[in-house]
Amino acid sequence: MQWSRIAVFASGQGSNFAALAEAERAGRLGGGRIELLVSDRPEAPVAKRAEEAGIPALLLRPKDFASRELYEAEIVAELQRRNIGLIVLAGYMRLITPVLLAPYAGRIVNIHPSLLPAFAGKDAIGQALDYGVKLTGVTVHFVDGGMDTGPVIAQRSVAVEPGDSAESLAERIHQVEYELYPEIVRALAEGRVMLDERKTVIRE
Ligand code: GAR
């Protein structure tokens, strides 16, 4: 499996997918190549973005399958056909089962809009606003069997401003995501992210 052969998984708008595709186009993913978009919502805007970028898409409805495991088995078959070595979750709103985790252990990463372990799960931005924190941010982490619990690769903070709404805070968090994710995906694609138990190091 080659680290440089990337599949991006997304369920919604796909603005992070677009930022990654643009980074590849501009030569900012190093040797990284986005070979495939996987989406569990064929009607999601991200599917159109893949078409526009000329990136092949695997669009499947989980409810068309008898189980989550059979849905993921279909995905794994396609990933293996394309020799994918790195899975990049970018707003993919489902938990991964062992069917996908086992063959791709240590090769799946996610981006989450908070400073984990604070505000895991859904609506991290709303959770941070409701809690009243002054600082939140973005985390890129390896995916394990839990909900946003895998080893942290990188974090950036974003200040919560007085009067912030979910929309205004999300906008600033997104801008940080568009910078951070391509940088880390590049390091992963180049095999520069080392993992030792829960500790990660990015080599220069
Ligand atoms: C991103 O902000 C990402 O951090 C978040 O979903 C958004 C997707 O936006 N992911 C999670 O909350 C994962 N728990 P996008 O579809 O425009 O890239």
PDB file of C-alpha atoms and ligand atoms in Angstrom:
ATOM      1  CA  MET A   1       0.000   0.000   0.000  1.00  0.00           C
ATOM      2  CA  GLN A   2       1.367   3.391  -0.943  1.00  0.00           C
ATOM      3  CA  TRP A   3       0.883   6.264   1.493  1.00  0.00           C
ATOM      4  CA  SER A   4       0.756   8.685  -1.428  1.00  0.00           C
ATOM      5  CA  ARG A   5      -2.429   7.122  -2.895  1.00  0.00           C
ATOM      6  CA  ILE A   6      -5.221   8.909  -1.037  1.00  0.00           C
ATOM      7  CA  ALA A   7      -8.971   8.391  -0.677  1.00  0.00           C
ATOM      8  CA  VAL A   8     -10.956  11.254   0.880  1.00  0.00           C
ATOM      9  CA  PHE A   9     -14.223  10.366   2.652  1.00  0.00           C
ATOM     10  CA  ALA A  10     -16.870  13.107   3.033  1.00  0.00           C
ATOM     11  CA  SER A  11     -20.611  13.350   3.693  1.00  0.00           C
ATOM     12  CA  GLY A  12     -21.561  16.968   3.140  1.00  0.00           C
ATOM     13  CA  GLN A  13     -20.376  20.253   1.691  1.00  0.00           C
ATOM     14  CA  GLY A  14     -16.888  19.035   0.996  1.00  0.00           C
ATOM     15  CA  SER A  15     -15.088  22.339   1.482  1.00  0.00           C
ATOM     16  CA  ASN A  16     -12.157  20.467   3.053  1.00  0.00           C
ATOM     17  CA  PHE A  17     -12.189  18.048   0.121  1.00  0.00           C
ATOM     18  CA  ALA A  18     -12.015  21.055  -2.210  1.00  0.00           C
ATOM     19  CA  ALA A  19      -9.136  22.555  -0.201  1.00  0.00           C
ATOM     20  CA  LEU A  20      -7.229  19.251  -0.450  1.00  0.00           C
ATOM     21  CA  ALA A  21      -7.908  18.950  -4.188  1.00  0.00           C
ATOM     22  CA  GLU A  22      -6.731  22.541  -4.690  1.00  0.00           C
ATOM     23  CA  ALA A  23      -3.617  21.856  -2.611  1.00  0.00           C
ATOM     24  CA  GLU A  24      -2.806  18.875  -4.830  1.00  0.00           C
ATOM     25  CA  ARG A  25      -3.337  20.970  -7.958  1.00  0.00           C
ATOM     26  CA  ALA A  26      -1.028  23.667  -6.582  1.00  0.00           C
ATOM     27  CA  GLY A  27       1.676  21.130  -5.716  1.00  0.00           C
ATOM     28  CA  ARG A  28       1.145  21.469  -1.955  1.00  0.00           C
ATOM     29  CA  LEU A  29       0.434  17.771  -1.314  1.00  0.00           C
ATOM     30  CA  GLY A  30       3.963  16.818  -2.328  1.00  0.00           C
ATOM     31  CA  GLY A  31       3.702  13.377  -3.885  1.00  0.00           C
ATOM     32  CA  GLY A  32       0.184  12.882  -2.477  1.00  0.00           C
ATOM     33  CA  ARG A  33      -2.524  12.070  -5.045  1.00  0.00           C
ATOM     34  CA  ILE A  34      -6.244  12.074  -4.346  1.00  0.00           C
ATOM     35  CA  GLU A  35      -7.336   8.982  -6.239  1.00  0.00           C
ATOM     36  CA  LEU A  36     -10.901   8.679  -4.963  1.00  0.00           C
ATOM     37  CA  LEU A  37     -13.749  10.401  -3.125  1.00  0.00           C
ATOM     38  CA  VAL A  38     -15.943   8.120  -1.021  1.00  0.00           C
ATOM     39  CA  SER A  39     -19.307   9.496   0.092  1.00  0.00           C
ATOM     40  CA  ASP A  40     -22.217   7.950   1.960  1.00  0.00           C
ATOM     41  CA  ARG A  41     -24.531  10.641   0.550  1.00  0.00           C
ATOM     42  CA  PRO A  42     -24.622  10.527  -3.255  1.00  0.00           C
ATOM     43  CA  GLU A  43     -26.683  13.739  -3.313  1.00  0.00           C
ATOM     44  CA  ALA A  44     -24.207  15.719  -1.175  1.00  0.00           C
ATOM     45  CA  PRO A  45     -22.493  18.780  -2.691  1.00  0.00           C
ATOM     46  CA  VAL A  46     -19.113  17.077  -2.276  1.00  0.00           C
ATOM     47  CA  ALA A  47     -20.012  14.655  -5.102  1.00  0.00           C
ATOM     48  CA  LYS A  48     -20.334  17.568  -7.514  1.00  0.00           C
ATOM     49  CA  ARG A  49     -17.021  18.990  -6.344  1.00  0.00           C
ATOM     50  CA  ALA A  50     -15.303  15.683  -7.153  1.00  0.00           C
ATOM     51  CA  GLU A  51     -16.839  15.676 -10.608  1.00  0.00           C
ATOM     52  CA  GLU A  52     -15.628  19.236 -11.197  1.00  0.00           C
ATOM     53  CA  ALA A  53     -12.133  18.322 -10.015  1.00  0.00           C
ATOM     54  CA  GLY A  54     -12.061  15.209 -12.207  1.00  0.00           C
ATOM     55  CA  ILE A  55     -11.626  12.914  -9.207  1.00  0.00           C
ATOM     56  CA  PRO A  56     -13.408   9.516  -9.368  1.00  0.00           C
ATOM     57  CA  ALA A  57     -16.125   9.019  -6.755  1.00  0.00           C
ATOM     58  CA  LEU A  58     -17.565   5.978  -5.031  1.00  0.00           C
ATOM     59  CA  LEU A  59     -21.053   7.051  -3.952  1.00  0.00           C
ATOM     60  CA  LEU A  60     -22.929   4.479  -1.881  1.00  0.00           C
ATOM     61  CA  ARG A  61     -26.027   4.619   0.292  1.00  0.00           C
ATOM     62  CA  PRO A  62     -25.471   2.637   3.490  1.00  0.00           C
ATOM     63  CA  LYS A  63     -29.178   1.835   3.642  1.00  0.00           C
ATOM     64  CA  ASP A  64     -28.884  -0.075   0.350  1.00  0.00           C
ATOM     65  CA  PHE A  65     -26.784  -2.633   2.255  1.00  0.00           C
ATOM     66  CA  ALA A  66     -27.959  -5.258   4.742  1.00  0.00           C
ATOM     67  CA  SER A  67     -25.403  -4.102   7.330  1.00  0.00           C
ATOM     68  CA  ARG A  68     -22.744  -1.448   8.007  1.00  0.00           C
ATOM     69  CA  GLU A  69     -20.164  -4.178   7.575  1.00  0.00           C
ATOM     70  CA  LEU A  70     -21.334  -5.081   4.054  1.00  0.00           C
ATOM     71  CA  TYR A  71     -21.371  -1.382   3.121  1.00  0.00           C
ATOM     72  CA  GLU A  72     -17.777  -1.021   4.281  1.00  0.00           C
ATOM     73  CA  ALA A  73     -16.684  -4.279   2.626  1.00  0.00           C
ATOM     74  CA  GLU A  74     -17.731  -2.779  -0.711  1.00  0.00           C
ATOM     75  CA  ILE A  75     -15.634   0.309   0.050  1.00  0.00           C
ATOM     76  CA  VAL A  76     -12.594  -1.764   1.083  1.00  0.00           C
ATOM     77  CA  ALA A  77     -12.777  -3.725  -2.182  1.00  0.00           C
ATOM     78  CA  GLU A  78     -12.655  -0.477  -4.174  1.00  0.00           C
ATOM     79  CA  LEU A  79      -9.823   0.947  -2.043  1.00  0.00           C
ATOM     80  CA  GLN A  80      -7.799  -2.198  -2.608  1.00  0.00           C
ATOM     81  CA  ARG A  81      -8.529  -2.180  -6.347  1.00  0.00           C
ATOM     82  CA  ARG A  82      -7.036   1.314  -6.447  1.00  0.00           C
ATOM     83  CA  ASN A  83      -4.161   0.470  -4.124  1.00  0.00           C
ATOM     84  CA  ILE A  84      -5.152   3.245  -1.700  1.00  0.00           C
ATOM     85  CA  GLY A  85      -2.699   3.655   1.193  1.00  0.00           C
ATOM     86  CA  LEU A  86      -4.151   6.613   3.119  1.00  0.00           C
ATOM     87  CA  ILE A  87      -7.745   7.405   4.089  1.00  0.00           C
ATOM     88  CA  VAL A  88      -8.513  11.037   4.870  1.00  0.00           C
ATOM     89  CA  LEU A  89     -11.853  11.666   6.592  1.00  0.00           C
ATOM     90  CA  ALA A  90     -13.083  15.190   5.843  1.00  0.00           C
ATOM     91  CA  GLY A  91     -16.522  15.657   7.336  1.00  0.00           C
ATOM     92  CA  TYR A  92     -17.406  11.949   7.013  1.00  0.00           C
ATOM     93  CA  MET A  93     -20.193  11.692   9.525  1.00  0.00           C
ATOM     94  CA  ARG A  94     -20.178   8.007  10.445  1.00  0.00           C
ATOM     95  CA  LEU A  95     -18.284   5.741  12.769  1.00  0.00           C
ATOM     96  CA  ILE A  96     -15.899   3.345  11.053  1.00  0.00           C
ATOM     97  CA  THR A  97     -16.238  -0.393  11.809  1.00  0.00           C
ATOM     98  CA  PRO A  98     -13.424  -2.970  12.067  1.00  0.00           C
ATOM     99  CA  VAL A  99     -14.130  -4.012   8.456  1.00  0.00           C
ATOM    100  CA  LEU A 100     -12.418  -0.797   7.315  1.00  0.00           C
ATOM    101  CA  LEU A 101     -10.242  -0.207  10.376  1.00  0.00           C
ATOM    102  CA  ALA A 102      -8.455  -3.555  10.327  1.00  0.00           C
ATOM    103  CA  PRO A 103      -6.964  -3.401   6.816  1.00  0.00           C
ATOM    104  CA  TYR A 104      -6.191   0.328   7.233  1.00  0.00           C
ATOM    105  CA  ALA A 105      -4.975   0.419  10.856  1.00  0.00           C
ATOM    106  CA  GLY A 106      -2.803   3.520  11.382  1.00  0.00           C
ATOM    107  CA  ARG A 107      -3.668   4.749   7.891  1.00  0.00           C
ATOM    108  CA  ILE A 108      -6.933   6.608   8.578  1.00  0.00           C
ATOM    109  CA  VAL A 109      -6.962  10.235   9.735  1.00  0.00           C
ATOM    110  CA  ASN A 110      -9.742  12.656  10.608  1.00  0.00           C
ATOM    111  CA  ILE A 111     -10.138  16.396  11.087  1.00  0.00           C
ATOM    112  CA  HIS A 112     -12.324  17.588  13.940  1.00  0.00           C
ATOM    113  CA  PRO A 113     -13.405  21.177  14.694  1.00  0.00           C
ATOM    114  CA  SER A 114     -12.291  21.388  18.348  1.00  0.00           C
ATOM    115  CA  LEU A 115      -9.207  20.882  20.485  1.00  0.00           C
ATOM    116  CA  LEU A 116      -9.724  17.202  21.342  1.00  0.00           C
ATOM    117  CA  PRO A 117     -10.396  15.647  23.781  1.00  0.00           C
ATOM    118  CA  ALA A 118     -12.737  18.605  24.365  1.00  0.00           C
ATOM    119  CA  PHE A 119     -16.022  18.509  22.450  1.00  0.00           C
ATOM    120  CA  ALA A 120     -15.809  15.173  20.656  1.00  0.00           C
ATOM    121  CA  GLY A 121     -18.741  13.941  18.605  1.00  0.00           C
ATOM    122  CA  LYS A 122     -21.395  15.935  16.818  1.00  0.00           C
ATOM    123  CA  ASP A 123     -21.663  19.734  16.675  1.00  0.00           C
ATOM    124  CA  ALA A 124     -18.273  20.431  18.256  1.00  0.00           C
ATOM    125  CA  ILE A 125     -18.573  24.140  17.443  1.00  0.00           C
ATOM    126  CA  GLY A 126     -21.994  24.418  19.108  1.00  0.00           C
ATOM    127  CA  GLN A 127     -20.694  22.486  22.103  1.00  0.00           C
ATOM    128  CA  ALA A 128     -17.753  24.909  22.478  1.00  0.00           C
ATOM    129  CA  LEU A 129     -20.015  27.961  22.237  1.00  0.00           C
ATOM    130  CA  ASP A 130     -22.501  26.522  24.749  1.00  0.00           C
ATOM    131  CA  TYR A 131     -19.691  25.721  27.173  1.00  0.00           C
ATOM    132  CA  GLY A 132     -18.356  29.251  26.923  1.00  0.00           C
ATOM    133  CA  VAL A 133     -14.698  28.418  26.226  1.00  0.00           C
ATOM    134  CA  LYS A 134     -12.474  31.268  25.063  1.00  0.00           C
ATOM    135  CA  LEU A 135     -10.281  29.047  22.932  1.00  0.00           C
ATOM    136  CA  THR A 136     -11.235  26.197  20.635  1.00  0.00           C
ATOM    137  CA  GLY A 137      -9.675  25.003  17.413  1.00  0.00           C
ATOM    138  CA  VAL A 138      -8.929  22.160  15.065  1.00  0.00           C
ATOM    139  CA  THR A 139      -7.465  18.679  15.607  1.00  0.00           C
ATOM    140  CA  VAL A 140      -6.089  16.231  13.057  1.00  0.00           C
ATOM    141  CA  HIS A 141      -5.850  12.744  14.528  1.00  0.00           C
ATOM    142  CA  PHE A 142      -5.487   9.085  13.662  1.00  0.00           C
ATOM    143  CA  VAL A 143      -8.759   7.178  13.761  1.00  0.00           C
ATOM    144  CA  ASP A 144      -9.246   4.270  16.130  1.00  0.00           C
ATOM    145  CA  GLY A 145     -12.398   2.404  17.140  1.00  0.00           C
ATOM    146  CA  GLY A 146     -13.701   5.238  19.354  1.00  0.00           C
ATOM    147  CA  MET A 147     -15.451   8.525  18.667  1.00  0.00           C
ATOM    148  CA  ASP A 148     -12.646  11.088  18.017  1.00  0.00           C
ATOM    149  CA  THR A 149     -10.307   9.250  20.414  1.00  0.00           C
ATOM    150  CA  GLY A 150      -7.269   8.352  18.273  1.00  0.00           C
ATOM    151  CA  PRO A 151      -3.725   9.767  18.656  1.00  0.00           C
ATOM    152  CA  VAL A 152      -3.434  13.498  17.919  1.00  0.00           C
ATOM    153  CA  ILE A 153      -1.207  14.489  14.978  1.00  0.00           C
ATOM    154  CA  ALA A 154      -1.664  18.280  14.984  1.00  0.00           C
ATOM    155  CA  GLN A 155      -3.752  20.978  16.629  1.00  0.00           C
ATOM    156  CA  ARG A 156      -4.329  24.692  15.989  1.00  0.00           C
ATOM    157  CA  SER A 157      -6.196  27.013  18.299  1.00  0.00           C
ATOM    158  CA  VAL A 158      -8.918  29.468  17.295  1.00  0.00           C
ATOM    159  CA  ALA A 159     -10.106  32.176  19.710  1.00  0.00           C
ATOM    160  CA  VAL A 160     -13.820  32.497  20.430  1.00  0.00           C
ATOM    161  CA  GLU A 161     -14.712  36.195  20.006  1.00  0.00           C
ATOM    162  CA  PRO A 162     -17.429  37.982  21.997  1.00  0.00           C
ATOM    163  CA  GLY A 163     -20.631  37.830  19.985  1.00  0.00           C
ATOM    164  CA  ASP A 164     -19.541  34.835  17.897  1.00  0.00           C
ATOM    165  CA  SER A 165     -22.352  32.803  16.367  1.00  0.00           C
ATOM    166  CA  ALA A 166     -21.960  29.173  15.299  1.00  0.00           C
ATOM    167  CA  GLU A 167     -21.617  30.461  11.738  1.00  0.00           C
ATOM    168  CA  SER A 168     -18.941  33.089  12.412  1.00  0.00           C
ATOM    169  CA  LEU A 169     -16.873  30.720  14.549  1.00  0.00           C
ATOM    170  CA  ALA A 170     -17.256  27.903  11.996  1.00  0.00           C
ATOM    171  CA  GLU A 171     -16.022  30.227   9.280  1.00  0.00           C
ATOM    172  CA  ARG A 172     -12.762  30.973  11.141  1.00  0.00           C
ATOM    173  CA  ILE A 173     -12.329  27.305  12.075  1.00  0.00           C
ATOM    174  CA  HIS A 174     -12.770  26.310   8.440  1.00  0.00           C
ATOM    175  CA  GLN A 175     -10.055  28.709   7.317  1.00  0.00           C
ATOM    176  CA  VAL A 176      -7.650  27.045   9.750  1.00  0.00           C
ATOM    177  CA  GLU A 177      -8.727  23.574   8.538  1.00  0.00           C
ATOM    178  CA  TYR A 178      -8.004  24.477   4.895  1.00  0.00           C
ATOM    179  CA  GLU A 179      -4.418  25.386   5.863  1.00  0.00           C
ATOM    180  CA  LEU A 180      -3.725  22.618   8.340  1.00  0.00           C
ATOM    181  CA  TYR A 181      -5.195  19.539   6.662  1.00  0.00           C
ATOM    182  CA  PRO A 182      -3.213  19.768   3.392  1.00  0.00           C
ATOM    183  CA  GLU A 183      -0.010  20.301   5.385  1.00  0.00           C
ATOM    184  CA  ILE A 184      -0.596  17.172   7.485  1.00  0.00           C
ATOM    185  CA  VAL A 185      -1.894  15.075   4.579  1.00  0.00           C
ATOM    186  CA  ARG A 186       1.291  15.960   2.722  1.00  0.00           C
ATOM    187  CA  ALA A 187       3.411  14.793   5.671  1.00  0.00           C
ATOM    188  CA  LEU A 188       1.418  11.537   5.825  1.00  0.00           C
ATOM    189  CA  ALA A 189       1.628  10.983   2.066  1.00  0.00           C
ATOM    190  CA  GLU A 190       5.383  11.428   2.312  1.00  0.00           C
ATOM    191  CA  GLY A 191       5.612   8.922   5.183  1.00  0.00           C
ATOM    192  CA  ARG A 192       6.846  11.586   7.631  1.00  0.00           C
ATOM    193  CA  VAL A 193       4.335  11.033  10.456  1.00  0.00           C
ATOM    194  CA  MET A 194       5.672   8.647  13.084  1.00  0.00           C
ATOM    195  CA  LEU A 195       3.380   7.012  15.644  1.00  0.00           C
ATOM    196  CA  ASP A 196       4.591   5.515  18.914  1.00  0.00           C
ATOM    197  CA  GLU A 197       1.725   4.404  21.190  1.00  0.00           C
ATOM    198  CA  ARG A 198      -0.270   7.664  21.472  1.00  0.00           C
ATOM    199  CA  LYS A 199       2.619   9.996  20.608  1.00  0.00           C
ATOM    200  CA  THR A 200       3.111  11.288  17.094  1.00  0.00           C
ATOM    201  CA  VAL A 201       6.075  13.109  15.569  1.00  0.00           C
ATOM    202  CA  ILE A 202       6.209  14.802  12.168  1.00  0.00           C
ATOM    203  CA  ARG A 203       9.681  14.590  10.671  1.00  0.00           C
ATOM    204  CA  GLU A 204      10.931  17.570   8.652  1.00  0.00           C
TER     205      GLU A 204
HETATM  206  C1  GAR B   1     -15.408  20.213   9.053  1.00  0.00           C
HETATM  207  O1  GAR B   1     -15.451  21.399   9.811  1.00  0.00           O
HETATM  208  C2  GAR B   1     -14.873  19.078   9.868  1.00  0.00           C
HETATM  209  O2  GAR B   1     -13.939  19.487  10.833  1.00  0.00           O
HETATM  210  C3  GAR B   1     -16.117  18.554  10.525  1.00  0.00           C
HETATM  211  O3  GAR B   1     -17.096  18.627   9.520  1.00  0.00           O
HETATM  212  C4  GAR B   1     -16.823  19.753   8.711  1.00  0.00           C
HETATM  213  C5  GAR B   1     -16.980  19.349   7.268  1.00  0.00           C
HETATM  214  O4  GAR B   1     -17.050  20.466   6.439  1.00  0.00           O
HETATM  215  N1  GAR B   1     -15.950  17.220  10.996  1.00  0.00           N
HETATM  216  C6  GAR B   1     -16.515  16.740  12.107  1.00  0.00           C
HETATM  217  O5  GAR B   1     -17.256  17.378  12.811  1.00  0.00           O
HETATM  218  C7  GAR B   1     -16.150  15.301  12.415  1.00  0.00           C
HETATM  219  N2  GAR B   1     -16.628  14.923  13.705  1.00  0.00           N
HETATM  220  P1  GAR B   1     -16.841  20.307   4.878  1.00  0.00           P
HETATM  221  O6  GAR B   1     -17.780  19.201   4.392  1.00  0.00           O
HETATM  222  O7  GAR B   1     -17.182  21.622   4.280  1.00  0.00           O
HETATM  223  O8  GAR B   1     -15.398  19.936   4.656  1.00  0.00           O
END
